[in-house]
Coordinates of N, CA and C and ligand atoms in Angstrom, one line a residue:
M187 N 67.7 10.4 -61.5 CA 68.0 9.1 -62.2 C 68.3 9.4 -63.7
D188 N 69.3 8.8 -64.2 CA 69.6 9.0 -65.7 C 68.5 8.4 -66.6
G189 N 67.7 9.2 -67.2 CA 66.6 8.7 -68.0 C 67.0 8.1 -69.3
S190 N 68.3 8.2 -69.6 CA 68.8 7.6 -70.9 C 69.3 6.2 -70.7
K191 N 69.3 5.8 -69.4 CA 69.9 4.5 -69.1 C 68.8 3.6 -68.4
L192 N 69.0 2.3 -68.7 CA 68.1 1.3 -68.0 C 69.1 0.2 -67.5
N193 N 69.1 0.0 -66.2 CA 70.1 -0.9 -65.7 C 71.5 -0.7 -66.2
Q194 N 71.9 0.6 -66.1 CA 73.3 1.0 -66.5 C 73.6 1.0 -68.0
E195 N 72.6 0.5 -68.7 CA 72.9 0.5 -70.2 C 72.0 1.5 -70.9
P196 N 72.5 2.0 -72.1 CA 71.6 2.9 -72.8 C 70.2 2.3 -73.1
V197 N 69.2 3.0 -72.9 CA 67.9 2.4 -73.1 C 67.6 2.0 -74.5
N198 N 66.8 0.9 -74.5 CA 66.5 0.3 -75.8 C 65.0 0.2 -75.8
E199 N 64.4 0.7 -76.9 CA 63.0 0.8 -77.0 C 62.3 -0.6 -76.8
E200 N 62.8 -1.6 -77.4 CA 62.2 -2.9 -77.3 C 62.1 -3.4 -75.8
E201 N 63.1 -3.1 -75.1 CA 63.2 -3.5 -73.7 C 62.2 -2.7 -72.9
L202 N 62.1 -1.4 -73.2 CA 61.2 -0.6 -72.5 C 59.7 -1.0 -72.7
I203 N 59.4 -1.3 -73.9 CA 58.0 -1.7 -74.2 C 57.7 -3.0 -73.5
E204 N 58.7 -3.9 -73.6 CA 58.5 -5.2 -72.9 C 58.3 -5.0 -71.4
K205 N 58.9 -4.0 -70.8 CA 58.8 -3.8 -69.4 C 57.5 -3.0 -69.0
G206 N 56.7 -2.6 -70.1 CA 55.5 -1.9 -69.8 C 55.5 -0.4 -69.9
Y207 N 56.6 0.1 -70.5 CA 56.6 1.5 -70.8 C 55.8 1.9 -72.0
R208 N 55.2 3.0 -72.0 CA 54.5 3.5 -73.2 C 55.3 4.6 -73.9
K209 N 55.2 4.7 -75.2 CA 56.1 5.6 -75.9 C 55.3 6.9 -76.2
Y210 N 55.9 8.0 -76.0 CA 55.4 9.3 -76.4 C 56.3 9.9 -77.4
H211 N 55.9 10.0 -78.6 CA 56.8 10.3 -79.7 C 57.0 11.8 -79.8
G212 N 58.3 12.2 -80.1 CA 58.6 13.6 -80.3 C 59.5 13.7 -81.5
E213 N 59.7 14.9 -82.0 CA 60.5 15.1 -83.2 C 62.0 14.8 -82.9
G214 N 62.5 15.3 -81.8 CA 63.9 15.1 -81.5 C 64.2 14.2 -80.3
I215 N 63.1 13.9 -79.6 CA 63.3 13.0 -78.4 C 62.0 12.2 -78.2
D216 N 62.1 10.9 -77.9 CA 61.0 10.1 -77.5 C 61.0 9.9 -76.0
I217 N 59.9 10.1 -75.4 CA 59.8 9.9 -73.9 C 59.0 8.6 -73.7
Y218 N 59.4 7.8 -72.7 CA 58.7 6.6 -72.4 C 58.3 6.7 -70.9
Y219 N 57.1 6.2 -70.6 CA 56.5 6.3 -69.3 C 55.9 5.0 -68.8
N220 N 56.2 4.6 -67.6 CA 55.7 3.4 -67.0 C 54.9 3.7 -65.8
K221 N 53.5 3.7 -65.9 CA 52.7 4.1 -64.8 C 52.8 3.2 -63.6
D222 N 53.2 2.0 -63.8 CA 53.3 1.1 -62.7 C 54.6 1.4 -61.8
I223 N 55.5 2.2 -62.3 CA 56.7 2.5 -61.6 C 56.5 3.9 -61.0
C224 N 55.7 4.8 -61.6 CA 55.5 6.2 -61.2 C 55.2 6.3 -59.7
A225 N 55.9 7.1 -59.0 CA 55.7 7.3 -57.6 C 54.9 8.6 -57.3
H226 N 54.4 9.2 -58.4 CA 53.6 10.4 -58.2 C 54.2 11.5 -57.4
I227 N 55.5 11.7 -57.6 CA 56.2 12.7 -56.9 C 56.0 14.1 -57.6
G228 N 55.7 14.1 -58.9 CA 55.4 15.3 -59.6 C 56.5 16.1 -60.1
N229 N 57.8 15.6 -60.0 CA 58.9 16.4 -60.5 C 58.7 16.7 -62.0
C230 N 58.2 15.8 -62.7 CA 58.0 16.0 -64.2 C 57.1 17.2 -64.4
V231 N 55.9 17.2 -63.8 CA 54.9 18.2 -64.0 C 55.4 19.6 -63.5
R232 N 56.1 19.6 -62.4 CA 56.7 20.9 -62.0 C 57.9 21.3 -62.9
G233 N 58.6 20.3 -63.4 CA 59.7 20.6 -64.2 C 59.4 21.3 -65.5
N234 N 58.4 20.8 -66.2 CA 57.9 21.4 -67.4 C 56.4 21.0 -67.6
P235 N 55.5 21.9 -67.2 CA 54.1 21.6 -67.3 C 53.5 21.6 -68.7
E236 N 54.3 22.1 -69.6 CA 53.9 22.0 -71.0 C 54.1 20.7 -71.6
I237 N 55.2 20.1 -71.2 CA 55.5 18.7 -71.7 C 54.7 17.7 -71.0
F238 N 54.6 17.9 -69.6 CA 53.9 16.9 -68.8 C 52.7 17.5 -68.2
E239 N 51.5 17.1 -68.6 CA 50.3 17.7 -68.0 C 49.3 16.5 -67.7
V240 N 49.2 16.3 -66.4 CA 48.3 15.2 -66.0 C 46.8 15.6 -66.4
G241 N 46.1 14.7 -67.0 CA 44.7 15.0 -67.3 C 44.6 15.3 -68.8
R242 N 45.7 15.7 -69.5 CA 45.6 15.9 -70.9 C 45.9 14.6 -71.6
R243 N 45.4 14.4 -72.8 CA 45.7 13.2 -73.6 C 46.3 13.6 -74.9
P244 N 47.5 13.2 -75.3 CA 48.4 12.4 -74.4 C 49.0 13.3 -73.3
W245 N 49.3 12.8 -72.1 CA 49.7 13.6 -71.0 C 51.2 14.0 -71.2
I246 N 51.9 13.3 -72.1 CA 53.3 13.8 -72.4 C 53.4 14.2 -73.8
I247 N 53.8 15.4 -74.1 CA 54.0 15.9 -75.4 C 55.5 16.4 -75.5
P248 N 56.4 15.5 -75.9 CA 57.8 15.8 -75.9 C 58.2 17.1 -76.7
D249 N 57.4 17.4 -77.7 CA 57.8 18.6 -78.6 C 57.3 19.9 -77.9
N250 N 56.7 19.9 -76.8 CA 56.3 21.1 -76.1 C 57.5 21.8 -75.3
G251 N 58.7 21.2 -75.5 CA 59.9 21.8 -74.9 C 61.1 21.5 -75.8
S252 N 62.2 22.0 -75.4 CA 63.4 21.7 -76.2 C 63.9 20.2 -75.8
V253 N 64.7 19.6 -76.6 CA 65.2 18.3 -76.3 C 66.0 18.4 -75.0
E254 N 66.8 19.4 -74.9 CA 67.6 19.6 -73.7 C 66.8 19.6 -72.4
N255 N 65.7 20.4 -72.5 CA 64.9 20.6 -71.3 C 64.1 19.3 -71.0
A256 N 63.6 18.6 -72.1 CA 62.8 17.4 -71.9 C 63.7 16.3 -71.2
S257 N 65.0 16.2 -71.7 CA 65.8 15.2 -71.1 C 66.2 15.6 -69.7
Y258 N 66.4 16.9 -69.4 CA 66.8 17.3 -68.1 C 65.7 17.0 -67.1
V259 N 64.4 17.3 -67.5 CA 63.3 17.0 -66.6 C 63.1 15.5 -66.4
V260 N 63.2 14.7 -67.4 CA 63.1 13.3 -67.3 C 64.2 12.8 -66.2
D261 N 65.4 13.4 -66.3 CA 66.4 12.9 -65.4 C 66.1 13.3 -63.9
T262 N 65.1 14.2 -63.7 CA 64.7 14.5 -62.3 C 63.7 13.5 -61.8
C263 N 63.2 12.6 -62.6 CA 62.2 11.6 -62.1 C 63.0 10.6 -61.2
P264 N 62.6 10.5 -60.0 CA 63.3 9.7 -59.0 C 63.0 8.2 -59.1
S265 N 61.9 7.8 -59.8 CA 61.5 6.4 -59.7 C 62.0 5.6 -60.9
G266 N 62.4 6.2 -62.0 CA 62.7 5.5 -63.2 C 61.5 5.3 -64.1
A267 N 60.4 5.9 -63.7 CA 59.2 5.7 -64.5 C 59.3 6.4 -65.9
L268 N 60.2 7.4 -66.0 CA 60.4 8.1 -67.2 C 61.7 7.8 -67.8
K269 N 61.8 7.6 -69.1 CA 63.0 7.3 -69.9 C 62.9 8.1 -71.1
Y270 N 64.1 8.3 -71.8 CA 64.1 8.9 -73.1 C 65.1 8.4 -74.0
V271 N 64.8 8.6 -75.3 CA 65.8 8.4 -76.3 C 65.9 9.6 -77.2
I272 N 67.1 10.2 -77.2 CA 67.4 11.4 -78.1 C 67.7 10.9 -79.5
K273 N 66.9 11.4 -80.5 CA 67.1 10.9 -81.8 C 68.1 11.8 -82.6
N274 N 68.8 11.2 -83.5 CA 69.7 11.9 -84.4 C 69.0 12.1 -85.7
N275 N 68.4 13.3 -85.9 CA 67.7 13.5 -87.1 C 68.6 14.1 -88.2
Ligands
SF4_1351 S1 58.6 12.6 -61.8 FE1 58.5 10.4 -62.3 S2 57.7 9.4 -60.4 FE2 57.3 11.6 -60.4 S3 55.2 11.9 -61.2 FE3 56.7 12.2 -62.9 S4 56.9 10.2 -63.8 FE4 56.0 9.8 -61.8

């Protein structure tokens, strides 16, 4: 699922927060997660265990990988529980 889109449109932070996503701040990319949508498939944790580590707080640290890898792994999330916004620094 394309993690940069929400209902076919580029994701918008306000809308994500309104829908119950929580923001995980990174230098080059912000990742958003909605626990109510998560299907616990584990693609994220398998995809990059340094960015996504269940049990750690915060469990998502976007800066523990490259922007390319973080967005790639988010795109492997099948449920739409993960979204991202790449920032132009
Ligand atoms: S890949 Fe998506 S659905 Fe699967 S555990 Fe991670 S956040 Fe949840």
